[in-house]
Amino acid sequence: MVSHLLNTIRNAVGITVNVIQFPPLFEWCYCRPTFIRIWKKGSVEQFSPIPYLATLINCMLWVIYGLPMVHPNSTLVVTINGAGTAIEVVFLTLFLVFCHDKKKRLVVLLIVIVELVIAAAIATVILTQVYTTERRSMIVGIIAILFNIMMYAAPLSVMKLVITTKSVEYMPFSLSLASFLNGVAWTTYAFLPFDPFIAVPNGVGTMFSLAQLLLYGTYYKSTKRIIAARKESKMDLSLSEVAVANGGVVPKKTAGAAP
């Protein structure tokens, strides 16, 4: 009776996680603003591919973990991580298309290939050399924990950039918020009943994501000032170029139309 109730609650939480993350939050809030900015500017600018590379291998491993022949009754783990894999592929494809640094583009492509090989190798070995779901779950779970923690820790490189520049421009708030909500939801899911392979990495991830949100709140105002100063500098530069073209006459800045 109690076990049946826990499974019912677990499924309800899992479905809630799927609804929250896909498509409104996970696809829209997390990825789409970044996609649109890269697409409009035709450049990846200073956006780091590291969080997305880490999330790709993480999602692929959790898909393997959730397979019925590895960890039965984990369909919801497969669905959300399958969707996550597809979204990361879209972002990394955009990165490869709009990255103007050929060396960086080659490195990202090689890492993606290595990740695909690792995931395929783990799935092959587990399904052909390990014969019980308990052992399969344990082996894949341990490996997935390591990569899951790496996924949550990946933005640390971006956090260093934020502290150095005092700007959160290249640490999207939507990504940090989605990661935090994701960690909280999956940690809750992991306790119904207790699954250490899901609870440990997502508990750690929740703390990492909370640190990002606190950092965002700390440097949000300074980011606005930096962006405003950059726009002012560009405006002054444009006026200088116009002045040179007009023989040294600098046009006046006007607040509106003349009466």
Short mmCIF file of C-alpha atoms in Angstrom, two decimals:
data_model
loop_
_atom_site.label_atom_id
_atom_site.label_comp_id
_atom_site.label_asym_id
_atom_site.label_seq_id
_atom_site.Cartn_x
_atom_site.Cartn_y
_atom_site.Cartn_z
CA MET A 1 0.00 0.00 0.00
CA VAL A 2 2.72 2.46 1.03
CA SER A 3 4.92 1.33 -1.86
CA HIS A 4 2.07 1.85 -4.32
CA LEU A 5 1.42 5.34 -2.91
CA LEU A 6 5.11 6.27 -3.20
CA ASN A 7 5.22 5.09 -6.82
CA THR A 8 2.09 7.13 -7.59
CA ILE A 9 3.62 10.26 -6.04
CA ARG A 10 6.94 9.57 -7.82
CA ASN A 11 5.19 9.33 -11.18
CA ALA A 12 3.25 12.53 -10.46
CA VAL A 13 6.48 14.39 -9.63
CA GLY A 14 8.17 12.94 -12.70
CA ILE A 15 5.33 14.03 -14.98
CA THR A 16 5.43 17.49 -13.37
CA VAL A 17 9.16 17.70 -14.12
CA ASN A 18 8.51 16.77 -17.75
CA VAL A 19 5.73 19.38 -18.05
CA ILE A 20 7.82 22.10 -16.35
CA GLN A 21 10.92 21.48 -18.40
CA PHE A 22 9.48 20.65 -21.80
CA PRO A 23 8.53 22.67 -23.68
CA PRO A 24 7.77 25.94 -21.79
CA LEU A 25 10.70 26.26 -19.38
CA PHE A 26 13.38 23.93 -20.63
CA GLU A 27 13.03 24.76 -24.31
CA TRP A 28 11.76 28.36 -24.20
CA CYS A 29 13.34 29.97 -21.12
CA TYR A 30 16.54 27.99 -21.11
CA CYS A 31 17.55 27.68 -24.76
CA ARG A 32 15.51 29.94 -27.00
CA PRO A 33 16.77 33.38 -25.88
CA THR A 34 20.37 32.24 -26.44
CA PHE A 35 19.46 30.66 -29.79
CA ILE A 36 17.77 33.85 -30.98
CA ARG A 37 20.67 36.10 -29.92
CA ILE A 38 23.25 33.92 -31.69
CA TRP A 39 21.05 33.70 -34.79
CA LYS A 40 20.45 37.48 -34.98
CA LYS A 41 24.07 38.45 -34.37
CA GLY A 42 25.48 35.69 -36.56
CA SER A 43 28.08 34.97 -33.89
CA VAL A 44 28.44 32.96 -30.67
CA GLU A 45 30.32 35.93 -29.16
CA GLN A 46 31.62 34.89 -25.71
CA PHE A 47 29.00 32.21 -25.06
CA SER A 48 30.74 29.09 -23.79
CA PRO A 49 29.93 25.67 -25.30
CA ILE A 50 31.10 23.89 -22.13
CA PRO A 51 27.72 23.76 -20.31
CA TYR A 52 26.02 22.42 -23.43
CA LEU A 53 28.72 19.80 -24.10
CA ALA A 54 28.46 18.65 -20.48
CA THR A 55 24.66 18.52 -20.67
CA LEU A 56 24.75 16.50 -23.91
CA ILE A 57 26.80 13.60 -22.48
CA ASN A 58 24.82 13.82 -19.24
CA CYS A 59 21.45 13.50 -21.02
CA MET A 60 22.66 10.60 -23.19
CA LEU A 61 23.85 8.67 -20.12
CA TRP A 62 20.56 9.22 -18.28
CA VAL A 63 18.68 7.95 -21.33
CA ILE A 64 20.74 4.76 -21.05
CA TYR A 65 20.07 4.61 -17.28
CA GLY A 66 16.33 4.94 -17.81
CA LEU A 67 16.04 2.13 -20.37
CA PRO A 68 13.77 -0.73 -19.19
CA MET A 69 16.60 -3.27 -19.53
CA VAL A 70 18.87 -1.10 -17.33
CA HIS A 71 16.59 0.51 -14.72
CA PRO A 72 12.93 -0.58 -15.05
CA ASN A 73 10.03 1.84 -14.44
CA SER A 74 12.04 4.94 -15.37
CA THR A 75 10.27 5.99 -18.57
CA LEU A 76 10.04 9.62 -17.40
CA VAL A 77 13.83 9.74 -17.03
CA VAL A 78 14.14 8.66 -20.68
CA THR A 79 11.60 11.17 -22.04
CA ILE A 80 13.02 14.31 -20.46
CA ASN A 81 16.64 13.40 -21.11
CA GLY A 82 15.81 12.38 -24.68
CA ALA A 83 14.29 15.85 -25.18
CA GLY A 84 17.35 17.39 -23.52
CA THR A 85 19.67 15.51 -25.88
CA ALA A 86 17.79 16.86 -28.90
CA ILE A 87 17.93 20.45 -27.60
CA GLU A 88 21.68 20.27 -26.91
CA VAL A 89 22.25 18.95 -30.43
CA VAL A 90 20.39 21.98 -31.80
CA PHE A 91 22.46 24.43 -29.74
CA LEU A 92 25.79 22.78 -30.57
CA THR A 93 24.84 22.76 -34.27
CA LEU A 94 24.20 26.53 -34.03
CA PHE A 95 27.53 26.95 -32.23
CA LEU A 96 29.40 25.11 -34.99
CA VAL A 97 27.65 27.16 -37.69
CA PHE A 98 28.17 30.59 -36.08
CA CYS A 99 31.55 30.09 -34.41
CA HIS A 100 34.10 32.07 -36.44
CA ASP A 101 37.09 30.58 -34.60
CA LYS A 102 38.00 27.51 -36.69
CA LYS A 103 40.17 26.03 -33.94
CA LYS A 104 37.41 26.29 -31.32
CA ARG A 105 34.87 24.89 -33.78
CA LEU A 106 37.08 21.87 -34.46
CA VAL A 107 37.60 21.25 -30.73
CA VAL A 108 33.82 21.34 -30.08
CA LEU A 109 33.16 18.95 -32.96
CA LEU A 110 35.81 16.50 -31.70
CA ILE A 111 34.37 16.61 -28.17
CA VAL A 112 30.88 15.85 -29.52
CA ILE A 113 32.24 12.85 -31.45
CA VAL A 114 34.10 11.59 -28.35
CA GLU A 115 30.92 11.93 -26.26
CA LEU A 116 28.91 9.93 -28.81
CA VAL A 117 31.57 7.21 -28.81
CA ILE A 118 31.61 7.10 -24.97
CA ALA A 119 27.80 6.81 -24.75
CA ALA A 120 27.70 4.10 -27.43
CA ALA A 121 30.53 2.16 -25.78
CA ILE A 122 28.88 2.27 -22.32
CA ALA A 123 25.52 1.13 -23.73
CA THR A 124 27.15 -1.71 -25.68
CA VAL A 125 29.23 -3.01 -22.76
CA ILE A 126 26.37 -2.74 -20.24
CA LEU A 127 23.83 -4.51 -22.44
CA THR A 128 26.16 -7.28 -23.61
CA GLN A 129 28.46 -7.94 -20.64
CA VAL A 130 26.27 -7.21 -17.58
CA TYR A 131 23.26 -9.47 -17.10
CA THR A 132 21.11 -8.06 -14.26
CA THR A 133 19.24 -4.78 -14.04
CA GLU A 134 20.61 -4.21 -10.52
CA ARG A 135 24.24 -4.28 -11.68
CA ARG A 136 23.44 -2.36 -14.87
CA SER A 137 21.70 0.35 -12.81
CA MET A 138 24.62 0.57 -10.40
CA ILE A 139 27.32 0.85 -13.07
CA VAL A 140 25.48 3.32 -15.33
CA GLY A 141 24.24 5.24 -12.26
CA ILE A 142 27.77 5.78 -10.91
CA ILE A 143 29.03 6.94 -14.30
CA ALA A 144 25.97 9.19 -14.77
CA ILE A 145 26.51 10.75 -11.32
CA LEU A 146 30.02 11.85 -12.31
CA PHE A 147 28.86 13.39 -15.58
CA ASN A 148 25.78 14.94 -13.96
CA ILE A 149 27.93 16.75 -11.42
CA MET A 150 30.20 17.85 -14.28
CA MET A 151 27.14 19.24 -16.08
CA TYR A 152 26.12 21.34 -13.09
CA ALA A 153 29.73 22.42 -12.46
CA ALA A 154 30.34 23.34 -16.12
CA PRO A 155 29.02 26.94 -15.68
CA LEU A 156 31.80 27.54 -13.11
CA SER A 157 34.00 28.70 -16.02
CA VAL A 158 31.31 31.24 -16.91
CA MET A 159 31.00 32.25 -13.24
CA LYS A 160 34.72 33.06 -13.26
CA LEU A 161 34.14 35.32 -16.28
CA VAL A 162 31.25 37.00 -14.45
CA ILE A 163 33.38 37.76 -11.39
CA THR A 164 36.26 39.03 -13.56
CA THR A 165 34.14 41.30 -15.76
CA LYS A 166 31.45 42.09 -13.14
CA SER A 167 28.91 41.30 -15.87
CA VAL A 168 26.35 38.50 -16.22
CA GLU A 169 25.78 39.19 -19.92
CA TYR A 170 27.09 35.77 -20.96
CA MET A 171 25.55 33.81 -18.07
CA PRO A 172 21.85 33.66 -19.08
CA PHE A 173 19.47 33.99 -16.14
CA SER A 174 17.07 31.52 -17.80
CA LEU A 175 19.78 28.84 -17.86
CA SER A 176 20.60 29.28 -14.17
CA LEU A 177 16.92 29.33 -13.17
CA ALA A 178 16.08 26.26 -15.26
CA SER A 179 19.04 24.38 -13.79
CA PHE A 180 17.94 25.29 -10.26
CA LEU A 181 14.33 24.20 -10.80
CA ASN A 182 15.57 21.07 -12.57
CA GLY A 183 17.77 20.17 -9.60
CA VAL A 184 15.01 20.74 -7.05
CA ALA A 185 12.45 18.75 -9.03
CA TRP A 186 14.70 15.75 -9.69
CA THR A 187 15.99 15.71 -6.11
CA THR A 188 12.37 15.49 -4.94
CA TYR A 189 11.69 12.75 -7.50
CA ALA A 190 14.73 10.79 -6.26
CA PHE A 191 13.31 10.52 -2.73
CA LEU A 192 10.08 8.78 -3.86
CA PRO A 193 11.45 6.16 -3.23
CA PHE A 194 15.09 7.00 -2.57
CA ASP A 195 17.37 6.67 -5.61
CA PRO A 196 20.93 7.78 -4.71
CA PHE A 197 22.02 7.89 -8.36
CA ILE A 198 19.49 10.65 -9.06
CA ALA A 199 19.50 12.33 -5.64
CA VAL A 200 23.26 12.94 -5.20
CA PRO A 201 24.10 14.74 -8.49
CA ASN A 202 20.89 16.75 -8.53
CA GLY A 203 21.32 17.78 -4.89
CA VAL A 204 24.84 19.03 -5.69
CA GLY A 205 23.52 20.64 -8.88
CA THR A 206 20.87 22.53 -6.95
CA MET A 207 23.61 24.15 -4.83
CA PHE A 208 25.69 25.05 -7.90
CA SER A 209 22.64 26.60 -9.58
CA LEU A 210 21.74 28.56 -6.45
CA ALA A 211 25.27 29.98 -6.42
CA GLN A 212 24.76 31.14 -10.03
CA LEU A 213 21.47 32.85 -9.15
CA LEU A 214 23.12 34.65 -6.22
CA LEU A 215 25.95 35.74 -8.52
CA TYR A 216 23.40 37.00 -11.05
CA GLY A 217 21.67 39.08 -8.38
CA THR A 218 25.02 40.51 -7.27
CA TYR A 219 26.17 41.69 -10.71
CA TYR A 220 22.85 42.44 -12.43
CA LYS A 221 23.00 46.22 -11.89
CA SER A 222 26.67 46.51 -12.88
CA THR A 223 25.85 44.59 -16.08
CA LYS A 224 23.22 47.18 -17.00
CA ARG A 225 25.77 49.97 -16.47
CA ILE A 226 28.40 48.19 -18.57
CA ILE A 227 25.99 47.61 -21.46
CA ALA A 228 24.78 51.24 -21.30
CA ALA A 229 28.36 52.50 -21.32
CA ARG A 230 29.17 50.30 -24.31
CA LYS A 231 26.19 51.68 -26.25
CA GLU A 232 27.23 55.24 -25.38
CA SER A 233 30.75 54.52 -26.56
CA LYS A 234 29.46 53.14 -29.85
CA MET A 235 27.25 56.22 -30.30
CA ASP A 236 30.20 58.55 -29.71
CA LEU A 237 32.30 56.54 -32.17
CA SER A 238 29.55 56.79 -34.80
CA LEU A 239 29.33 60.56 -34.27
CA SER A 240 33.09 60.84 -34.69
CA GLU A 241 32.95 58.92 -37.96
CA VAL A 242 30.16 61.20 -39.19
CA ALA A 243 32.23 64.22 -38.18
CA VAL A 244 35.19 62.99 -40.21
CA ALA A 245 32.92 62.43 -43.19
CA ASN A 246 31.49 65.99 -42.80
CA GLY A 247 34.88 67.62 -42.67
CA GLY A 248 35.15 67.89 -38.88
CA VAL A 249 31.62 69.13 -38.12
CA VAL A 250 30.15 67.08 -35.27
CA PRO A 251 26.35 66.74 -35.42
CA LYS A 252 24.53 67.61 -32.20
CA LYS A 253 22.77 64.92 -30.15
CA THR A 254 19.08 65.68 -30.05
CA ALA A 255 16.53 64.40 -27.57
CA GLY A 256 13.62 64.83 -29.96
CA ALA A 257 12.20 66.80 -32.87
CA ALA A 258 12.57 70.60 -32.98
CA PRO A 259 9.47 72.62 -32.07
#
